[in-house]
mmCIF file of C-alpha atoms in Angstrom:
data_model
loop_
_atom_site.group_PDB
_atom_site.id
_atom_site.type_symbol
_atom_site.label_atom_id
_atom_site.label_comp_id
_atom_site.label_asym_id
_atom_site.label_seq_id
_atom_site.Cartn_x
_atom_site.Cartn_y
_atom_site.Cartn_z
ATOM 1 C CA MET A 1378 12.079 7.103 3.433
ATOM 2 C CA ALA A 1379 14.676 4.426 2.061
ATOM 3 C CA GLU A 1380 16.213 2.024 3.976
ATOM 4 C CA VAL A 1381 19.011 -0.558 3.188
ATOM 5 C CA VAL A 1382 18.153 -4.245 3.596
ATOM 6 C CA GLU A 1383 20.965 -6.673 3.730
ATOM 7 C CA PHE A 1384 20.814 -10.890 3.390
ATOM 8 C CA ARG A 1385 22.053 -10.970 6.916
ATOM 9 C CA VAL A 1386 20.803 -11.617 10.667
ATOM 10 C CA PRO A 1387 19.239 -8.564 11.646
ATOM 11 C CA ALA A 1388 21.179 -6.582 13.973
ATOM 12 C CA GLY A 1389 20.401 -3.347 16.110
ATOM 13 C CA SER A 1390 17.540 -2.242 18.564
ATOM 14 C CA ALA A 1391 15.489 -0.689 15.893
ATOM 15 C CA ARG A 1392 14.308 -3.934 14.088
ATOM 16 C CA THR A 1393 13.534 -5.773 17.303
ATOM 17 C CA LEU A 1394 10.164 -5.812 19.287
ATOM 18 C CA LEU A 1395 9.413 -6.653 22.862
ATOM 19 C CA VAL A 1396 6.046 -7.860 23.146
ATOM 20 C CA TRP A 1397 4.752 -8.457 26.753
ATOM 21 C CA GLY A 1398 1.143 -9.173 28.406
ATOM 22 C CA LEU A 1399 0.731 -12.239 26.201
ATOM 23 C CA GLU A 1400 -1.652 -14.765 27.540
ATOM 24 C CA PRO A 1401 -0.756 -18.763 27.662
ATOM 25 C CA GLY A 1402 -1.837 -20.600 25.133
ATOM 26 C CA PRO A 1403 -1.299 -23.252 22.302
ATOM 27 C CA GLY A 1404 0.582 -22.162 19.304
ATOM 28 C CA LEU A 1405 1.579 -18.794 20.662
ATOM 29 C CA GLU A 1406 4.615 -18.157 18.300
ATOM 30 C CA ARG A 1407 2.470 -19.091 15.429
ATOM 31 C CA SER A 1408 -0.291 -16.391 16.475
ATOM 32 C CA LEU A 1409 2.423 -13.838 16.704
ATOM 33 C CA PHE A 1410 3.945 -14.729 13.476
ATOM 34 C CA SER A 1411 0.546 -14.353 11.703
ATOM 35 C CA ALA A 1412 -0.260 -10.996 13.362
ATOM 36 C CA PHE A 1413 3.173 -9.649 12.898
ATOM 37 C CA SER A 1414 4.341 -10.979 9.434
ATOM 38 C CA LYS A 1415 1.513 -8.702 8.019
ATOM 39 C CA PHE A 1416 4.073 -5.653 8.268
ATOM 40 C CA GLY A 1417 6.886 -7.369 6.806
ATOM 41 C CA PRO A 1418 8.774 -10.377 6.460
ATOM 42 C CA LEU A 1419 10.361 -11.441 10.170
ATOM 43 C CA TYR A 1420 13.599 -13.251 10.921
ATOM 44 C CA SER A 1421 12.323 -14.925 13.867
ATOM 45 C CA VAL A 1422 9.547 -14.984 16.640
ATOM 46 C CA ARG A 1423 10.382 -16.426 19.994
ATOM 47 C CA ALA A 1424 8.418 -16.626 22.956
ATOM 48 C CA HIS A 1425 9.094 -16.613 26.651
ATOM 49 C CA ARG A 1426 7.625 -17.490 30.027
ATOM 50 C CA ASN A 1427 7.948 -14.415 32.201
ATOM 51 C CA ALA A 1428 10.391 -14.643 35.143
ATOM 52 C CA ALA A 1429 8.729 -15.806 38.521
ATOM 53 C CA VAL A 1430 8.855 -12.160 39.876
ATOM 54 C CA ALA A 1431 6.972 -10.764 36.937
ATOM 55 C CA GLY A 1432 3.527 -12.844 37.436
ATOM 56 C CA PRO A 1433 1.947 -15.420 35.294
ATOM 57 C CA GLY A 1434 1.983 -14.734 31.168
ATOM 58 C CA TYR A 1435 4.671 -14.663 28.353
ATOM 59 C CA TYR A 1436 6.897 -12.098 26.508
ATOM 60 C CA ALA A 1437 8.136 -12.461 23.146
ATOM 61 C CA ILE A 1438 11.233 -11.166 20.882
ATOM 62 C CA ILE A 1439 10.245 -10.389 17.238
ATOM 63 C CA LYS A 1440 13.094 -9.615 14.771
ATOM 64 C CA PHE A 1441 12.114 -7.671 11.503
ATOM 65 C CA TYR A 1442 14.319 -7.509 8.583
ATOM 66 C CA SER A 1443 13.444 -3.920 8.407
ATOM 67 C CA ALA A 1444 13.201 -0.943 10.902
ATOM 68 C CA GLY A 1445 10.225 0.587 9.322
ATOM 69 C CA ASP A 1446 8.352 -2.502 9.485
ATOM 70 C CA ALA A 1447 9.054 -2.954 12.837
ATOM 71 C CA SER A 1448 8.295 0.542 13.478
ATOM 72 C CA ARG A 1449 4.864 0.300 11.747
ATOM 73 C CA ALA A 1450 4.150 -2.968 13.827
ATOM 74 C CA GLN A 1451 4.736 -1.029 16.768
ATOM 75 C CA HIS A 1452 2.399 1.857 16.289
ATOM 76 C CA THR A 1453 0.018 -0.432 15.109
ATOM 77 C CA CYS A 1454 -0.250 -3.181 17.607
ATOM 78 C CA ASN A 1455 0.559 -1.428 20.988
ATOM 79 C CA GLY A 1456 -2.308 -1.395 23.007
ATOM 80 C CA LYS A 1457 -4.413 -3.943 20.856
ATOM 81 C CA ARG A 1458 -5.865 -7.320 21.468
ATOM 82 C CA LEU A 1459 -4.936 -9.238 17.885
ATOM 83 C CA PHE A 1460 -5.202 -12.658 19.110
ATOM 84 C CA GLN A 1461 -6.396 -12.525 22.659
ATOM 85 C CA LYS A 1462 -8.350 -11.104 25.152
ATOM 86 C CA SER A 1463 -6.487 -8.734 27.022
ATOM 87 C CA PRO A 1464 -4.359 -5.677 25.000
ATOM 88 C CA LEU A 1465 -0.480 -6.218 24.029
ATOM 89 C CA LYS A 1466 1.910 -4.089 24.841
ATOM 90 C CA VAL A 1467 4.771 -3.494 22.163
ATOM 91 C CA CYS A 1468 7.894 -1.453 22.024
ATOM 92 C CA VAL A 1469 11.180 -1.285 20.220
ATOM 93 C CA CYS A 1470 13.843 -2.705 22.139
ATOM 94 C CA ALA A 1471 16.263 -0.465 24.151
ATOM 95 C CA ARG A 1472 19.495 0.325 22.635
ATOM 96 C CA GLN A 1473 22.356 -1.596 24.541
ATOM 97 C CA LYS A 1474 25.284 0.955 25.007
ATOM 98 C CA GLY A 1475 28.606 -0.502 25.012
ATOM 99 C CA PHE A 1476 27.493 -3.838 23.239
ATOM 100 C CA GLN A 1477 28.075 -4.437 19.474
ATOM 101 C CA GLN A 1478 26.639 -7.579 18.316
ATOM 102 C CA GLN A 1479 28.610 -9.313 15.403
ATOM 103 C CA VAL A 1480 26.597 -9.519 12.144
ATOM 104 C CA LEU A 1481 26.351 -12.842 10.769
ATOM 105 C CA GLY A 1482 24.894 -13.920 7.380
ATOM 106 C CA LEU A 1483 21.900 -15.502 6.756
ATOM 107 C CA ASN A 1484 21.669 -19.217 5.708
ATOM 108 C CA SER A 1485 20.657 -20.051 2.217
ATOM 109 C CA ASN A 1486 16.792 -20.402 3.311
ATOM 110 C CA LYS A 1487 16.285 -17.500 4.977
ATOM 111 C CA CYS A 1488 18.031 -15.723 2.072
ATOM 112 C CA GLN A 1489 15.653 -17.259 -0.591
ATOM 113 C CA GLU A 1490 12.555 -16.067 1.350
ATOM 114 C CA LEU A 1491 14.103 -12.742 1.717
ATOM 115 C CA ALA A 1492 14.548 -12.564 -1.976
ATOM 116 C CA ASN A 1493 11.042 -13.854 -2.753
ATOM 117 C CA HIS A 1494 9.376 -11.018 -0.826
ATOM 118 C CA TYR A 1495 11.184 -7.993 -1.950
ATOM 119 C CA LEU A 1496 12.249 -9.391 -5.676
ATOM 120 C CA GLY A 1497 9.262 -12.177 -6.214
ATOM 121 C CA PHE A 1498 10.022 -15.619 -6.934
ATOM 122 C CA ASN A 1499 10.881 -14.584 -10.796
ATOM 123 C CA GLY A 1500 12.758 -11.457 -9.619
ATOM 124 C CA TRP A 1501 16.078 -13.550 -8.791
ATOM 125 C CA SER A 1502 17.793 -17.013 -10.226
ATOM 126 C CA SER A 1503 20.722 -18.963 -9.297
ATOM 127 C CA ARG A 1504 23.029 -21.253 -10.962
ATOM 128 C CA ILE A 1505 26.070 -23.900 -9.594
ATOM 129 C CA ILE A 1506 28.653 -22.617 -11.293
ATOM 130 C CA THR A 1507 31.126 -25.552 -10.045
ATOM 131 C CA LEU A 1508 30.868 -28.211 -7.475
ATOM 132 C CA GLN A 1509 34.102 -29.628 -6.953
ATOM 133 C CA ASN A 1510 35.325 -32.738 -4.826
ATOM 134 C CA VAL A 1511 38.419 -31.457 -3.203
ATOM 135 C CA SER A 1512 38.820 -34.242 -0.601
ATOM 136 C CA GLY A 1513 42.450 -35.066 0.225
ATOM 137 C CA PHE A 1514 44.105 -32.265 -1.862
ATOM 138 C CA ASP A 1515 46.172 -31.219 1.161
ATOM 139 C CA GLY A 1516 46.908 -34.734 1.903
ATOM 140 C CA GLU A 1517 45.537 -34.421 5.304
ATOM 141 C CA ASN A 1518 44.334 -38.395 4.924
ATOM 142 C CA GLU A 1519 47.875 -39.634 4.617
ATOM 143 C CA GLU A 1520 50.293 -40.276 7.230
ATOM 144 C CA MET A 1521 53.599 -41.872 6.571
ATOM 145 C CA GLY A 1522 52.392 -43.621 3.574
ATOM 146 C CA LYS A 1523 49.206 -44.948 5.106
ATOM 147 C CA THR A 1524 45.430 -44.122 4.735
ATOM 148 C CA LEU A 1525 43.934 -43.124 8.108
ATOM 149 C CA GLN A 1526 40.821 -45.053 9.002
ATOM 150 C CA LYS A 1527 38.766 -41.624 9.613
ATOM 151 C CA GLN A 1528 38.339 -39.483 6.475
ATOM 152 C CA SER A 1529 36.522 -36.527 5.587
ATOM 153 C CA VAL A 1530 34.786 -35.241 2.303
ATOM 154 C CA LYS A 1531 35.420 -31.974 1.132
ATOM 155 C CA TYR A 1532 33.319 -30.297 -1.761
ATOM 156 C CA LEU A 1533 34.203 -26.372 -3.375
ATOM 157 C CA CYS A 1534 31.186 -24.697 -4.583
ATOM 158 C CA ALA A 1535 30.954 -21.840 -6.667
ATOM 159 C CA VAL A 1536 27.206 -19.977 -6.934
ATOM 160 C CA GLU A 1537 26.079 -17.283 -8.950
ATOM 161 C CA VAL A 1538 22.820 -14.972 -7.972
ATOM 162 C CA THR A 1539 21.283 -13.171 -11.061
ATOM 163 C CA LEU A 1540 18.781 -10.224 -10.450
ATOM 164 C CA PRO A 1541 17.551 -9.967 -14.224
ATOM 165 C CA ASN A 1542 15.323 -7.010 -13.533
ATOM 166 C CA HIS A 1543 18.096 -5.174 -12.208
ATOM 167 C CA GLY A 1544 21.158 -6.161 -13.942
ATOM 168 C CA VAL A 1545 22.612 -7.443 -11.071
ATOM 169 C CA ARG A 1546 25.143 -10.632 -10.955
ATOM 170 C CA THR A 1547 26.996 -12.035 -7.887
ATOM 171 C CA ARG A 1548 28.890 -15.039 -7.031
ATOM 172 C CA GLY A 1549 29.669 -17.075 -3.689
ATOM 173 C CA VAL A 1550 32.183 -19.775 -3.263
ATOM 174 C CA ALA A 1551 31.843 -21.974 -0.127
ATOM 175 C CA LEU A 1552 33.596 -25.388 1.208
ATOM 176 C CA GLY A 1553 31.846 -28.103 2.550
ATOM 177 C CA GLU A 1554 33.170 -30.547 4.782
ATOM 178 C CA ALA A 1555 32.258 -33.568 6.828
ATOM 179 C CA ASP A 1556 34.050 -36.653 8.711
ATOM 180 C CA ILE A 1557 33.441 -40.232 7.942
ATOM 181 C CA GLU A 1558 33.812 -42.615 10.795
ATOM 182 C CA ASN A 1559 34.041 -45.471 8.843
ATOM 183 C CA SER A 1560 35.363 -45.247 5.076
ATOM 184 C CA GLU A 1561 34.837 -48.559 4.196
ATOM 185 C CA ASP A 1562 31.084 -48.335 4.402
ATOM 186 C CA PRO A 1563 29.909 -47.205 1.096
ATOM 187 C CA LEU A 1564 26.623 -46.030 2.122
ATOM 188 C CA GLU A 1565 28.174 -43.738 4.874
ATOM 189 C CA PHE A 1566 30.318 -42.221 2.048
ATOM 190 C CA VAL A 1567 27.256 -41.819 -0.179
ATOM 191 C CA THR A 1568 25.299 -40.368 2.438
ATOM 192 C CA ALA A 1569 27.992 -37.869 3.639
ATOM 193 C CA THR A 1570 28.966 -36.650 0.013
ATOM 194 C CA ARG A 1571 25.380 -35.683 -0.556
ATOM 195 C CA ARG A 1572 25.093 -34.022 3.091
ATOM 196 C CA VAL A 1573 28.477 -32.078 2.111
ATOM 197 C CA GLN A 1574 27.465 -31.027 -1.543
ATOM 198 C CA LYS A 1575 23.963 -29.758 -0.127
ATOM 199 C CA LEU A 1576 26.039 -27.794 2.463
ATOM 200 C CA ALA A 1577 28.474 -26.216 0.168
ATOM 201 C CA VAL A 1578 25.801 -25.215 -2.022
ATOM 202 C CA GLY A 1579 23.926 -23.632 0.309
ATOM 203 C CA LYS A 1580 27.188 -22.163 1.910
ATOM 204 C CA ALA A 1581 27.832 -20.549 -1.494
ATOM 205 C CA LEU A 1582 24.308 -19.459 -2.418
ATOM 206 C CA SER A 1583 24.342 -17.535 1.467
ATOM 207 C CA SER A 1584 27.420 -16.138 0.275
ATOM 208 C CA ALA A 1585 26.346 -14.435 -3.248
ATOM 209 C CA PHE A 1586 23.135 -13.212 -1.456
ATOM 210 C CA GLN A 1587 25.330 -11.182 0.968
ATOM 211 C CA LYS A 1588 27.090 -9.115 -1.558
ATOM 212 C CA ILE A 1589 23.466 -7.725 -2.401
ATOM 213 C CA LEU A 1590 22.041 -4.931 -0.647
ATOM 214 C CA LEU A 1591 18.036 -4.112 -1.080
ATOM 215 C CA VAL A 1592 16.778 -0.485 -0.980
ATOM 216 C CA VAL A 1593 13.501 -0.388 0.296
ATOM 217 C CA LEU A 1594 11.602 2.551 -0.493
#
């Protein structure tokens, strides 16, 4: 059955697994990631200590991008020992009625990981269309003809993402901004500029990816 996967933070109970009966030990989250990522790309793996009333041990919340991957992982791993001596209990998280979760876009690193998994390393490309310094265009750093001591650096970026095998092109635009505490320090200015440029490019890339829907068969 086909499923739509978006370049957004996974939302909904069908993509989230609850794993309990975990034994304490070093590298627990790493072991969970290794075991469950075999079923598909993971957004996050978080292990937590049980509440005092539940006794010793840990539980984990695992988020998949695909509900189908989460379902396969649940059916395969429930009741299995996997990487520990005692069997694990795995279930799909119960739906929370009346609770609407805000859907957020993935950051650029997560977008690239997801694109590499489904499209392959050569299945997509990106290019920067423009990266322009727009600092001071709104005159916010001037007051009564004097330059304020605290300034900000702003860069506007536009990025294009191409899926050559599918004839798809999308564009994203974003603004990166950071304050400069000491505008007379050239090193601080250069550091802030590089940071803002990187931020603007990453946000624009994320914006472009969010316009793409992947249909997974």
